[in-house]
PDB file of C-alpha atoms in Angstrom:
ATOM      1  CA  MET A1153     -14.794 -29.618 -25.182  1.00 63.00           C
ATOM      2  CA  VAL A1154     -13.001 -27.976 -22.205  1.00 75.00           C
ATOM      3  CA  ASN A1155     -10.242 -25.132 -23.377  1.00 82.00           C
ATOM      4  CA  LEU A1156      -6.962 -26.246 -21.219  1.00 84.00           C
ATOM      5  CA  GLU A1157      -6.537 -22.812 -20.482  1.00 87.00           C
ATOM      6  CA  TRP A1158      -9.463 -22.885 -18.078  1.00 91.00           C
ATOM      7  CA  TYR A1159      -7.476 -25.099 -16.330  1.00 91.00           C
ATOM      8  CA  ARG A1160      -4.427 -23.272 -16.364  1.00 89.00           C
ATOM      9  CA  THR A1161      -6.442 -20.251 -14.834  1.00 92.00           C
ATOM     10  CA  PHE A1162      -8.234 -22.211 -12.480  1.00 93.00           C
ATOM     11  CA  LYS A1163      -5.148 -23.944 -10.963  1.00 92.00           C
ATOM     12  CA  ALA A1164      -3.575 -20.516 -10.575  1.00 91.00           C
ATOM     13  CA  ILE A1165      -6.737 -19.331  -8.725  1.00 93.00           C
ATOM     14  CA  TYR A1166      -6.543 -22.002  -6.619  1.00 93.00           C
ATOM     15  CA  ARG A1167      -2.849 -21.499  -5.297  1.00 90.00           C
ATOM     16  CA  THR A1168      -2.867 -17.880  -5.119  1.00 91.00           C
ATOM     17  CA  GLY A1169      -6.481 -17.295  -3.671  1.00 92.00           C
ATOM     18  CA  THR A1170      -7.354 -14.252  -5.465  1.00 91.00           C
ATOM     19  CA  LEU A1171      -8.029 -13.266  -8.923  1.00 91.00           C
ATOM     20  CA  THR A1172      -5.542 -10.310  -9.182  1.00 88.00           C
ATOM     21  CA  GLU A1173      -2.992 -12.488  -8.114  1.00 88.00           C
ATOM     22  CA  ALA A1174      -3.746 -15.434 -10.697  1.00 88.00           C
ATOM     23  CA  ALA A1175      -3.515 -12.430 -13.430  1.00 86.00           C
ATOM     24  CA  ASP A1176      -0.385 -11.530 -12.301  1.00 83.00           C
ATOM     25  CA  THR A1177       0.643 -15.132 -12.015  1.00 82.00           C
ATOM     26  CA  LEU A1178      -0.547 -15.829 -15.895  1.00 81.00           C
ATOM     27  CA  PHE A1179       0.507 -12.882 -17.167  1.00 77.00           C
ATOM     28  CA  ILE A1180      -3.334 -12.128 -18.313  1.00 80.00           C
ATOM     29  CA  SER A1181      -5.825  -9.834 -17.558  1.00 79.00           C
ATOM     30  CA  GLN A1182      -8.111 -10.170 -14.438  1.00 84.00           C
ATOM     31  CA  PRO A1183     -11.336  -9.981 -16.643  1.00 83.00           C
ATOM     32  CA  GLY A1184      -9.671 -12.863 -18.912  1.00 85.00           C
ATOM     33  CA  VAL A1185      -9.259 -14.818 -15.689  1.00 89.00           C
ATOM     34  CA  SER A1186     -12.868 -14.085 -14.453  1.00 90.00           C
ATOM     35  CA  LEU A1187     -13.930 -15.099 -17.949  1.00 89.00           C
ATOM     36  CA  HIS A1188     -12.057 -18.571 -17.910  1.00 91.00           C
ATOM     37  CA  LEU A1189     -13.118 -19.540 -14.468  1.00 93.00           C
ATOM     38  CA  SER A1190     -16.968 -18.511 -15.313  1.00 91.00           C
ATOM     39  CA  SER A1191     -16.299 -20.542 -18.685  1.00 90.00           C
ATOM     40  CA  LEU A1192     -15.017 -23.631 -16.595  1.00 92.00           C
ATOM     41  CA  GLU A1193     -17.858 -23.050 -13.897  1.00 91.00           C
ATOM     42  CA  ALA A1194     -20.319 -23.246 -16.623  1.00 90.00           C
ATOM     43  CA  TYR A1195     -18.823 -26.550 -18.121  1.00 90.00           C
ATOM     44  CA  VAL A1196     -18.732 -28.503 -15.160  1.00 91.00           C
ATOM     45  CA  GLY A1197     -21.865 -27.308 -14.019  1.00 91.00           C
ATOM     46  CA  TYR A1198     -20.849 -26.247 -10.517  1.00 91.00           C
ATOM     47  CA  LYS A1199     -19.101 -23.540  -8.540  1.00 93.00           C
ATOM     48  CA  LEU A1200     -15.813 -24.253  -8.266  1.00 94.00           C
ATOM     49  CA  PHE A1201     -15.160 -21.077  -5.442  1.00 93.00           C
ATOM     50  CA  ASP A1202     -16.812 -19.207  -2.961  1.00 92.00           C
ATOM     51  CA  ARG A1203     -16.109 -15.634  -2.934  1.00 88.00           C
ATOM     52  CA  THR A1204     -15.083 -14.328   0.306  1.00 84.00           C
ATOM     53  CA  GLY A1205     -13.989 -10.544   0.576  1.00 78.00           C
ATOM     54  CA  ARG A1206     -11.209 -10.631  -1.539  1.00 78.00           C
ATOM     55  CA  LYS A1207     -10.577 -13.775  -1.436  1.00 89.00           C
ATOM     56  CA  MET A1208     -11.341 -17.004  -3.794  1.00 93.00           C
ATOM     57  CA  ILE A1209     -11.898 -19.946  -1.191  1.00 93.00           C
ATOM     58  CA  PRO A1210     -12.392 -23.607  -3.113  1.00 93.00           C
ATOM     59  CA  THR A1211     -15.594 -25.526  -2.654  1.00 94.00           C
ATOM     60  CA  GLU A1212     -15.342 -28.988  -1.863  1.00 92.00           C
ATOM     61  CA  ARG A1213     -16.016 -29.602  -5.922  1.00 93.00           C
ATOM     62  CA  GLY A1214     -13.504 -27.207  -6.290  1.00 92.00           C
ATOM     63  CA  LYS A1215     -10.861 -29.582  -4.166  1.00 93.00           C
ATOM     64  CA  VAL A1216     -12.247 -32.640  -5.920  1.00 92.00           C
ATOM     65  CA  LEU A1217     -11.558 -30.521  -9.090  1.00 93.00           C
ATOM     66  CA  PHE A1218      -7.831 -29.551  -8.145  1.00 91.00           C
ATOM     67  CA  ASN A1219      -6.978 -33.049  -6.790  1.00 91.00           C
ATOM     68  CA  ALA A1220      -7.961 -34.490 -10.158  1.00 91.00           C
ATOM     69  CA  ILE A1221      -5.659 -32.126 -12.654  1.00 90.00           C
ATOM     70  CA  SER A1222      -3.149 -30.336 -10.375  1.00 88.00           C
ATOM     71  CA  GLU A1223      -0.801 -33.534 -11.227  1.00 87.00           C
ATOM     72  CA  PRO A1224      -1.813 -33.986 -15.249  1.00 87.00           C
ATOM     73  CA  LEU A1225      -1.554 -30.424 -15.753  1.00 86.00           C
ATOM     74  CA  THR A1226       2.204 -30.484 -14.364  1.00 82.00           C
ATOM     75  CA  LYS A1227       3.046 -33.350 -16.380  1.00 83.00           C
ATOM     76  CA  LEU A1228       1.826 -31.892 -19.275  1.00 84.00           C
ATOM     77  CA  GLU A1229       4.019 -28.602 -18.621  1.00 76.00           C
ATOM     78  CA  GLU A1230       6.794 -30.830 -18.176  1.00 77.00           C
ATOM     79  CA  VAL A1231       6.139 -32.478 -21.749  1.00 73.00           C
ATOM     80  CA  GLU A1232       5.457 -28.983 -23.512  1.00 71.00           C
ATOM     81  CA  LYS A1233       8.589 -27.669 -21.904  1.00 69.00           C
ATOM     82  CA  ASN A1234      10.640 -30.954 -23.094  1.00 67.00           C
ATOM     83  CA  PHE A1235       8.882 -30.767 -26.168  1.00 65.00           C
ATOM     84  CA  GLN A1236      10.251 -27.178 -26.820  1.00 61.00           C
ATOM     85  CA  LYS A1237      13.405 -27.843 -26.180  1.00 57.00           C
ATOM     86  CA  SER A1238      14.111 -30.879 -28.185  1.00 52.00           C
ATOM     87  CA  THR A1239      12.928 -28.926 -31.470  1.00 52.00           C
ATOM     88  CA  GLU A1240      15.186 -25.990 -30.814  1.00 50.00           C
ATOM     89  CA  LYS A1241      17.912 -25.348 -33.421  1.00 56.00           C
ATOM     90  CA  LEU A1242      20.211 -22.471 -33.419  1.00 69.00           C
ATOM     91  CA  THR A1243      18.395 -20.108 -31.138  1.00 83.00           C
ATOM     92  CA  PRO A1244      18.328 -21.854 -27.489  1.00 88.00           C
ATOM     93  CA  THR A1245      15.246 -21.173 -25.140  1.00 90.00           C
ATOM     94  CA  ILE A1246      15.344 -20.940 -21.095  1.00 93.00           C
ATOM     95  CA  SER A1247      12.614 -20.356 -18.631  1.00 94.00           C
ATOM     96  CA  VAL A1248      13.315 -17.957 -15.802  1.00 96.00           C
ATOM     97  CA  GLY A1249      10.836 -18.097 -12.628  1.00 94.00           C
ATOM     98  CA  MET A1250      10.312 -14.536 -10.627  1.00 92.00           C
ATOM     99  CA  CYS A1251       8.050 -12.324  -8.881  1.00 88.00           C
ATOM    100  CA  PHE A1252       6.464  -9.645 -11.200  1.00 87.00           C
ATOM    101  CA  GLU A1253       7.950  -7.070  -9.419  1.00 86.00           C
ATOM    102  CA  THR A1254      11.452  -7.853 -10.007  1.00 89.00           C
ATOM    103  CA  PHE A1255      10.926  -8.538 -13.716  1.00 92.00           C
ATOM    104  CA  GLN A1256       9.481  -5.125 -14.205  1.00 88.00           C
ATOM    105  CA  THR A1257      12.340  -3.581 -12.157  1.00 87.00           C
ATOM    106  CA  THR A1258      15.287  -5.673 -13.503  1.00 90.00           C
ATOM    107  CA  LEU A1259      15.039  -7.794 -16.607  1.00 94.00           C
ATOM    108  CA  GLU A1260      12.159  -6.132 -18.679  1.00 93.00           C
ATOM    109  CA  GLN A1261      14.470  -3.551 -19.982  1.00 93.00           C
ATOM    110  CA  TYR A1262      16.799  -6.400 -21.466  1.00 95.00           C
ATOM    111  CA  VAL A1263      14.233  -9.113 -22.976  1.00 95.00           C
ATOM    112  CA  SER A1264      14.599  -7.383 -26.394  1.00 93.00           C
ATOM    113  CA  SER A1265      18.048  -7.347 -26.642  1.00 94.00           C
ATOM    114  CA  LEU A1266      18.839 -11.007 -25.342  1.00 95.00           C
ATOM    115  CA  PRO A1267      20.388 -13.356 -27.872  1.00 93.00           C
ATOM    116  CA  PHE A1268      18.538 -16.456 -26.813  1.00 94.00           C
ATOM    117  CA  ASN A1269      14.636 -17.067 -26.540  1.00 93.00           C
ATOM    118  CA  LEU A1270      13.378 -16.520 -23.023  1.00 94.00           C
ATOM    119  CA  ILE A1271      10.020 -17.557 -21.226  1.00 92.00           C
ATOM    120  CA  ILE A1272       9.272 -15.754 -17.753  1.00 93.00           C
ATOM    121  CA  SER A1273       7.203 -17.440 -15.504  1.00 89.00           C
ATOM    122  CA  PHE A1274       5.358 -15.938 -11.949  1.00 87.00           C
ATOM    123  CA  GLY A1275       4.427 -17.763  -9.183  1.00 80.00           C
ATOM    124  CA  GLN A1276       4.907 -18.481  -5.541  1.00 81.00           C
ATOM    125  CA  TYR A1277       8.672 -19.197  -4.268  1.00 84.00           C
ATOM    126  CA  ARG A1278       7.630 -22.828  -3.488  1.00 85.00           C
ATOM    127  CA  GLU A1279       5.960 -23.551  -6.589  1.00 87.00           C
ATOM    128  CA  MET A1280       9.019 -22.344  -8.416  1.00 91.00           C
ATOM    129  CA  LEU A1281      11.322 -24.182  -6.686  1.00 91.00           C
ATOM    130  CA  ASP A1282       9.751 -27.491  -7.455  1.00 88.00           C
ATOM    131  CA  GLN A1283       9.094 -26.445 -11.152  1.00 88.00           C
ATOM    132  CA  LEU A1284      13.255 -25.681 -11.405  1.00 91.00           C
ATOM    133  CA  ASP A1285      13.829 -29.201 -10.009  1.00 87.00           C
ATOM    134  CA  LYS A1286      11.572 -30.630 -12.565  1.00 84.00           C
ATOM    135  CA  GLY A1287      13.271 -28.919 -14.822  1.00 87.00           C
ATOM    136  CA  ILE A1288      10.317 -26.691 -15.928  1.00 87.00           C
ATOM    137  CA  LEU A1289      12.423 -23.361 -14.953  1.00 92.00           C
ATOM    138  CA  ASP A1290      16.193 -23.284 -15.477  1.00 94.00           C
ATOM    139  CA  LEU A1291      16.853 -20.415 -13.521  1.00 97.00           C
ATOM    140  CA  ILE A1292      14.727 -18.843 -10.557  1.00 96.00           C
ATOM    141  CA  ILE A1293      15.534 -15.345  -8.272  1.00 94.00           C
ATOM    142  CA  THR A1294      14.071 -15.981  -4.901  1.00 91.00           C
ATOM    143  CA  PRO A1295      14.746 -14.919  -1.591  1.00 87.00           C
ATOM    144  CA  LYS A1296      14.222 -18.336  -0.032  1.00 85.00           C
ATOM    145  CA  LYS A1297      16.648 -21.683  -0.335  1.00 88.00           C
ATOM    146  CA  GLY A1298      15.100 -24.958  -1.405  1.00 86.00           C
ATOM    147  CA  VAL A1299      16.609 -28.228   0.003  1.00 88.00           C
ATOM    148  CA  SER A1300      16.521 -30.242  -3.189  1.00 88.00           C
ATOM    149  CA  PRO A1301      20.038 -31.835  -3.897  1.00 90.00           C
ATOM    150  CA  ASN A1302      19.703 -30.909  -7.470  1.00 90.00           C
ATOM    151  CA  ILE A1303      19.736 -27.291  -7.246  1.00 93.00           C
ATOM    152  CA  GLN A1304      22.362 -24.817  -6.176  1.00 95.00           C
ATOM    153  CA  HIS A1305      21.929 -21.119  -4.490  1.00 95.00           C
ATOM    154  CA  GLU A1306      24.078 -18.135  -5.205  1.00 95.00           C
ATOM    155  CA  ALA A1307      23.802 -15.370  -3.183  1.00 93.00           C
ATOM    156  CA  PHE A1308      23.670 -12.239  -5.490  1.00 91.00           C
ATOM    157  CA  SER A1309      22.172  -9.050  -3.887  1.00 89.00           C
ATOM    158  CA  SER A1310      20.496  -8.257  -0.966  1.00 88.00           C
ATOM    159  CA  GLU A1311      16.930  -6.000  -0.205  1.00 88.00           C
ATOM    160  CA  GLN A1312      15.936  -3.779   2.722  1.00 93.00           C
ATOM    161  CA  ILE A1313      12.185  -3.772   3.486  1.00 94.00           C
ATOM    162  CA  ILE A1314      11.932   0.199   4.137  1.00 96.00           C
ATOM    163  CA  LEU A1315       9.069   2.503   4.823  1.00 97.00           C
ATOM    164  CA  VAL A1316       8.374   5.270   2.453  1.00 97.00           C
ATOM    165  CA  GLY A1317       5.773   7.821   1.751  1.00 96.00           C
ATOM    166  CA  GLY A1318       4.971  10.395  -0.849  1.00 96.00           C
ATOM    167  CA  ARG A1319       6.414  13.451  -1.254  1.00 93.00           C
ATOM    168  CA  ASP A1320       3.993  15.453   0.655  1.00 94.00           C
ATOM    169  CA  VAL A1321       4.072  13.065   3.795  1.00 94.00           C
ATOM    170  CA  ASP A1322       5.398  15.056   6.754  1.00 93.00           C
ATOM    171  CA  VAL A1323       8.342  13.122   7.580  1.00 93.00           C
ATOM    172  CA  GLN A1324       9.445  15.558  10.254  1.00 93.00           C
ATOM    173  CA  GLY A1325       6.210  14.951  12.175  1.00 93.00           C
ATOM    174  CA  PHE A1326       7.030  11.553  12.191  1.00 94.00           C
ATOM    175  CA  GLU A1327      10.650  11.833  13.492  1.00 94.00           C
ATOM    176  CA  LYS A1328       9.372  14.145  16.118  1.00 93.00           C
ATOM    177  CA  ALA A1329       7.156  11.473  17.427  1.00 93.00           C
ATOM    178  CA  LEU A1330       9.732   8.758  17.024  1.00 93.00           C
ATOM    179  CA  TYR A1331      13.066  10.523  18.216  1.00 93.00           C
ATOM    180  CA  GLY A1332      11.250  12.557  20.777  1.00 92.00           C
ATOM    181  CA  LYS A1333       8.524  10.901  21.995  1.00 92.00           C
ATOM    182  CA  GLY A1334       9.165   7.047  21.182  1.00 91.00           C
ATOM    183  CA  THR A1335       8.371   4.303  19.225  1.00 90.00           C
ATOM    184  CA  GLU A1336       4.919   4.125  20.499  1.00 92.00           C
ATOM    185  CA  TYR A1337       3.913   7.400  19.533  1.00 94.00           C
ATOM    186  CA  ALA A1338       5.904   6.835  16.353  1.00 94.00           C
ATOM    187  CA  GLU A1339       3.321   3.443  15.611  1.00 94.00           C
ATOM    188  CA  GLU A1340       0.416   5.734  16.630  1.00 94.00           C
ATOM    189  CA  TRP A1341       1.367   8.561  13.815  1.00 95.00           C
ATOM    190  CA  LEU A1342       1.691   5.933  11.156  1.00 95.00           C
ATOM    191  CA  ARG A1343      -1.420   4.294  12.245  1.00 93.00           C
ATOM    192  CA  ASN A1344      -3.256   7.842  11.138  1.00 93.00           C
ATOM    193  CA  GLU A1345      -1.605   7.575   7.683  1.00 95.00           C
ATOM    194  CA  LYS A1346      -3.143   6.376   4.598  1.00 95.00           C
ATOM    195  CA  TRP A1347      -1.554   2.802   3.534  1.00 96.00           C
ATOM    196  CA  TYR A1348      -1.069   1.217   0.407  1.00 95.00           C
ATOM    197  CA  GLY A1349      -0.875  -2.638   0.015  1.00 92.00           C
ATOM    198  CA  THR A1350      -1.005  -5.360  -2.403  1.00 87.00           C
ATOM    199  CA  ALA A1351      -3.949  -8.116  -2.356  1.00 73.00           C
ATOM    200  CA  GLY A1352      -1.695 -11.361  -2.115  1.00 62.00           C
ATOM    201  CA  ASP A1353       1.093 -10.314   0.095  1.00 66.00           C
ATOM    202  CA  MET A1354       1.350  -8.201   3.270  1.00 81.00           C
ATOM    203  CA  GLU A1355       4.458 -10.489   4.691  1.00 84.00           C
ATOM    204  CA  HIS A1356       6.804  -7.014   4.275  1.00 88.00           C
ATOM    205  CA  LEU A1357       4.509  -4.872   6.396  1.00 92.00           C
ATOM    206  CA  PHE A1358       3.910  -7.628   8.963  1.00 92.00           C
ATOM    207  CA  GLN A1359       7.507  -8.473   9.339  1.00 92.00           C
ATOM    208  CA  PHE A1360       8.478  -4.959   9.509  1.00 94.00           C
ATOM    209  CA  TRP A1361       6.093  -4.250  11.936  1.00 95.00           C
ATOM    210  CA  ILE A1362       7.187  -7.063  13.986  1.00 95.00           C
ATOM    211  CA  LEU A1363      10.651  -6.276  14.332  1.00 94.00           C
ATOM    212  CA  ASN A1364       9.950  -2.563  15.308  1.00 94.00           C
ATOM    213  CA  PHE A1365       7.070  -2.678  17.010  1.00 93.00           C
ATOM    214  CA  GLY A1366       6.795  -6.300  18.770  1.00 94.00           C
ATOM    215  CA  HIS A1367       3.653  -7.650  17.158  1.00 94.00           C
ATOM    216  CA  LYS A1368       1.674  -7.598  14.055  1.00 92.00           C
ATOM    217  CA  PRO A1369      -0.133  -3.867  12.725  1.00 92.00           C
ATOM    218  CA  ASP A1370      -3.534  -3.635  13.876  1.00 90.00           C
ATOM    219  CA  PHE A1371      -4.873  -1.688  10.988  1.00 88.00           C
ATOM    220  CA  ARG A1372      -5.652  -2.937   7.260  1.00 88.00           C
ATOM    221  CA  PRO A1373      -4.236  -0.792   4.442  1.00 91.00           C
ATOM    222  CA  ASN A1374      -6.592   2.125   3.168  1.00 93.00           C
ATOM    223  CA  TYR A1375      -5.688   1.175  -0.863  1.00 93.00           C
ATOM    224  CA  ILE A1376      -5.280  -2.444  -2.312  1.00 91.00           C
ATOM    225  CA  VAL A1377      -3.166  -2.325  -5.532  1.00 90.00           C
ATOM    226  CA  PRO A1378      -2.362  -5.054  -7.382  1.00 85.00           C
ATOM    227  CA  ASN A1379       1.427  -5.315  -6.890  1.00 87.00           C
ATOM    228  CA  LEU A1380       4.159  -3.559  -5.086  1.00 89.00           C
ATOM    229  CA  ASN A1381       5.566  -1.211  -8.489  1.00 90.00           C
ATOM    230  CA  SER A1382       1.448  -0.238  -8.133  1.00 92.00           C
ATOM    231  CA  ILE A1383       2.120   1.002  -4.853  1.00 94.00           C
ATOM    232  CA  VAL A1384       5.316   3.068  -6.176  1.00 94.00           C
ATOM    233  CA  ARG A1385       3.410   4.465  -8.761  1.00 94.00           C
ATOM    234  CA  CYS A1386       0.757   5.619  -6.609  1.00 95.00           C
ATOM    235  CA  LEU A1387       2.688   7.248  -3.807  1.00 96.00           C
ATOM    236  CA  LYS A1388       4.541   9.315  -6.698  1.00 94.00           C
ATOM    237  CA  GLY A1389       0.951  11.354  -6.296  1.00 91.00           C
ATOM    238  CA  GLY A1390       2.267  12.616  -3.080  1.00 91.00           C
ATOM    239  CA  SER A1391       0.617  11.189  -0.318  1.00 93.00           C
ATOM    240  CA  GLY A1392       0.188   7.652   1.606  1.00 95.00           C
ATOM    241  CA  VAL A1393       2.895   5.556   3.087  1.00 97.00           C
ATOM    242  CA  ALA A1394       3.776   1.758   2.723  1.00 96.00           C
ATOM    243  CA  VAL A1395       6.470  -0.654   3.291  1.00 96.00           C
ATOM    244  CA  VAL A1396       8.532  -2.011   0.156  1.00 94.00           C
ATOM    245  CA  PRO A1397      11.647  -3.541  -0.810  1.00 92.00           C
ATOM    246  CA  ASP A1398      14.363  -0.414  -1.335  1.00 92.00           C
ATOM    247  CA  PHE A1399      15.444  -1.626  -4.839  1.00 87.00           C
ATOM    248  CA  LEU A1400      11.931  -1.153  -6.145  1.00 90.00           C
ATOM    249  CA  CYS A1401      11.941   2.434  -5.273  1.00 92.00           C
ATOM    250  CA  LYS A1402      15.578   3.395  -5.391  1.00 90.00           C
ATOM    251  CA  LYS A1403      15.124   5.738  -8.694  1.00 90.00           C
ATOM    252  CA  GLU A1404      12.017   7.655  -7.306  1.00 94.00           C
ATOM    253  CA  ILE A1405      13.634   8.121  -3.995  1.00 95.00           C
ATOM    254  CA  GLU A1406      16.775   9.723  -5.707  1.00 94.00           C
ATOM    255  CA  ASP A1407      14.584  12.099  -8.062  1.00 94.00           C
ATOM    256  CA  GLY A1408      12.407  13.189  -4.826  1.00 94.00           C
ATOM    257  CA  GLU A1409       9.320  11.575  -6.209  1.00 96.00           C
ATOM    258  CA  ILE A1410       8.890   9.786  -2.921  1.00 96.00           C
ATOM    259  CA  LYS A1411      10.441  10.010   0.188  1.00 96.00           C
ATOM    260  CA  LEU A1412      12.545   7.361   2.596  1.00 96.00           C
ATOM    261  CA  ILE A1413      10.789   7.865   5.914  1.00 96.00           C
ATOM    262  CA  TRP A1414      12.426   5.337   7.820  1.00 96.00           C
ATOM    263  CA  GLY A1415      14.674   1.986   7.588  1.00 95.00           C
ATOM    264  CA  GLY A1416      13.405   0.941  10.926  1.00 93.00           C
ATOM    265  CA  GLU A1417      15.099   0.515  14.551  1.00 90.00           C
ATOM    266  CA  LYS A1418      16.333  -2.696  13.277  1.00 90.00           C
ATOM    267  CA  LYS A1419      16.920  -3.492   9.671  1.00 92.00           C
ATOM    268  CA  LEU A1420      15.094  -5.873   7.834  1.00 92.00           C
ATOM    269  CA  GLU A1421      17.109  -7.161   5.366  1.00 91.00           C
ATOM    270  CA  ASN A1422      16.549 -10.564   2.804  1.00 87.00           C
ATOM    271  CA  THR A1423      19.263 -12.109   0.380  1.00 90.00           C
ATOM    272  CA  LEU A1424      18.512 -12.525  -2.718  1.00 91.00           C
ATOM    273  CA  TYR A1425      19.710 -15.925  -4.811  1.00 94.00           C
ATOM    274  CA  PHE A1426      19.834 -17.316  -8.066  1.00 96.00           C
ATOM    275  CA  GLY A1427      18.392 -20.679  -8.304  1.00 96.00           C
ATOM    276  CA  CYS A1428      19.345 -23.553 -11.107  1.00 95.00           C
ATOM    277  CA  ARG A1429      19.985 -26.775 -11.356  1.00 93.00           C
ATOM    278  CA  LYS A1430      23.502 -28.391 -10.756  1.00 91.00           C
ATOM    279  CA  LYS A1431      23.493 -29.945 -14.515  1.00 88.00           C
ATOM    280  CA  THR A1432      22.161 -27.975 -17.431  1.00 89.00           C
ATOM    281  CA  ASN A1433      22.254 -27.470 -20.859  1.00 87.00           C
ATOM    282  CA  TYR A1434      21.801 -23.510 -21.068  1.00 92.00           C
ATOM    283  CA  GLN A1435      24.893 -22.509 -18.548  1.00 94.00           C
ATOM    284  CA  GLN A1436      25.747 -19.403 -21.115  1.00 95.00           C
ATOM    285  CA  GLU A1437      22.880 -18.488 -20.958  1.00 96.00           C
ATOM    286  CA  ILE A1438      22.169 -18.776 -17.349  1.00 96.00           C
ATOM    287  CA  ASP A1439      24.960 -16.769 -16.660  1.00 96.00           C
ATOM    288  CA  HIS A1440      23.803 -13.656 -19.441  1.00 96.00           C
ATOM    289  CA  ILE A1441      20.924 -13.350 -17.129  1.00 96.00           C
ATOM    290  CA  LYS A1442      22.935 -13.036 -13.845  1.00 95.00           C
ATOM    291  CA  GLY A1443      24.966 -10.436 -15.272  1.00 95.00           C
ATOM    292  CA  LEU A1444      21.967  -8.554 -15.962  1.00 94.00           C
ATOM    293  CA  PHE A1445      20.885  -8.897 -12.654  1.00 93.00           C
ATOM    294  CA  ARG A1446      24.230  -8.370 -11.022  1.00 90.00           C
ATOM    295  CA  LYS A1447      24.274  -5.074 -13.220  1.00 89.00           C
ATOM    296  CA  VAL A1448      20.688  -3.426 -11.813  1.00 86.00           C
ATOM    297  CA  MET A1449      21.162  -4.626  -8.420  1.00 78.00           C
ATOM    298  CA  GLY A1450      24.724  -4.722  -7.788  1.00 66.00           C
ATOM    299  CA  LYS A1451      24.798  -0.965  -6.806  1.00 50.00           C
ATOM    300  CA  GLU A1452      24.709   0.585  -3.550  1.00 37.00           C
ATOM    301  CA  ASN A1453      22.223  -0.068  -1.400  1.00 40.00           C
ATOM    302  CA  ILE A1454      20.241   2.972  -1.205  1.00 35.00           C
ATOM    303  CA  LEU A1455      20.643   3.483   2.526  1.00 35.00           C
ATOM    304  CA  ALA A1456      24.537   2.751   2.602  1.00 35.00           C
ATOM    305  CA  GLY A1457      26.085   4.993   4.554  1.00 32.00           C
TER     306      GLY A1457
END
């Protein structure tokens, strides 16, 4: 008999397009994702994905399977969530969705002290908005607002996308190129550096580059790592550059472990929102989570002043 987790893993790979992102979404190891997929393929008797570089492209049979299981899985998740809530007694349980990096930087340190049960979910923003609307999630943290009339959004912080580098990077060389010769020379200087990126999300780099240089970058990162927090840890080794949200590396910059190179000629900022349903039985618990986020992210932006 097929293992239901194989279907969950298959759905995550289909939605994210990579084994790494699927592992982050499910909060399991990449070898575990690979094992689930190979087991499911052996069970159904055909390939579900074609491996093209780092991307997982669904086969025609894979598309058919996804269309067959997607809605039933979603309904099962709803049943699972509603059943869990119906069996709660003294300790409520709430489900919160956000990106993996945001969880690690903010809420993770407080989980053990929470006076209620917590389920953390990682996923794409569009998927989390849909799950919030359906009652699978109770609260999400997102830079994008949805359109459902059942959901209310509350702005609570902002992030600036900045260019950072290891402590050994020649920041003065970049500044000489930028302020002495112009953006064309600064772009060439940056192009010659060693770049870090993530497998599933180049949006920050693309947006930053388009805003400041007028076009998408014409290079690929030298090093692809699992997530943005991995980039920050790698930069602490001394070399390399990357474009990341400022709140993920505030402490490392203050401690001199990595360097702030450039905030951009034009600043790229995103507003962060709390999203929750207008009607909820968990307002007290949601407010508690909101308070923790404000505590961590309500401090001055590292570029202020």
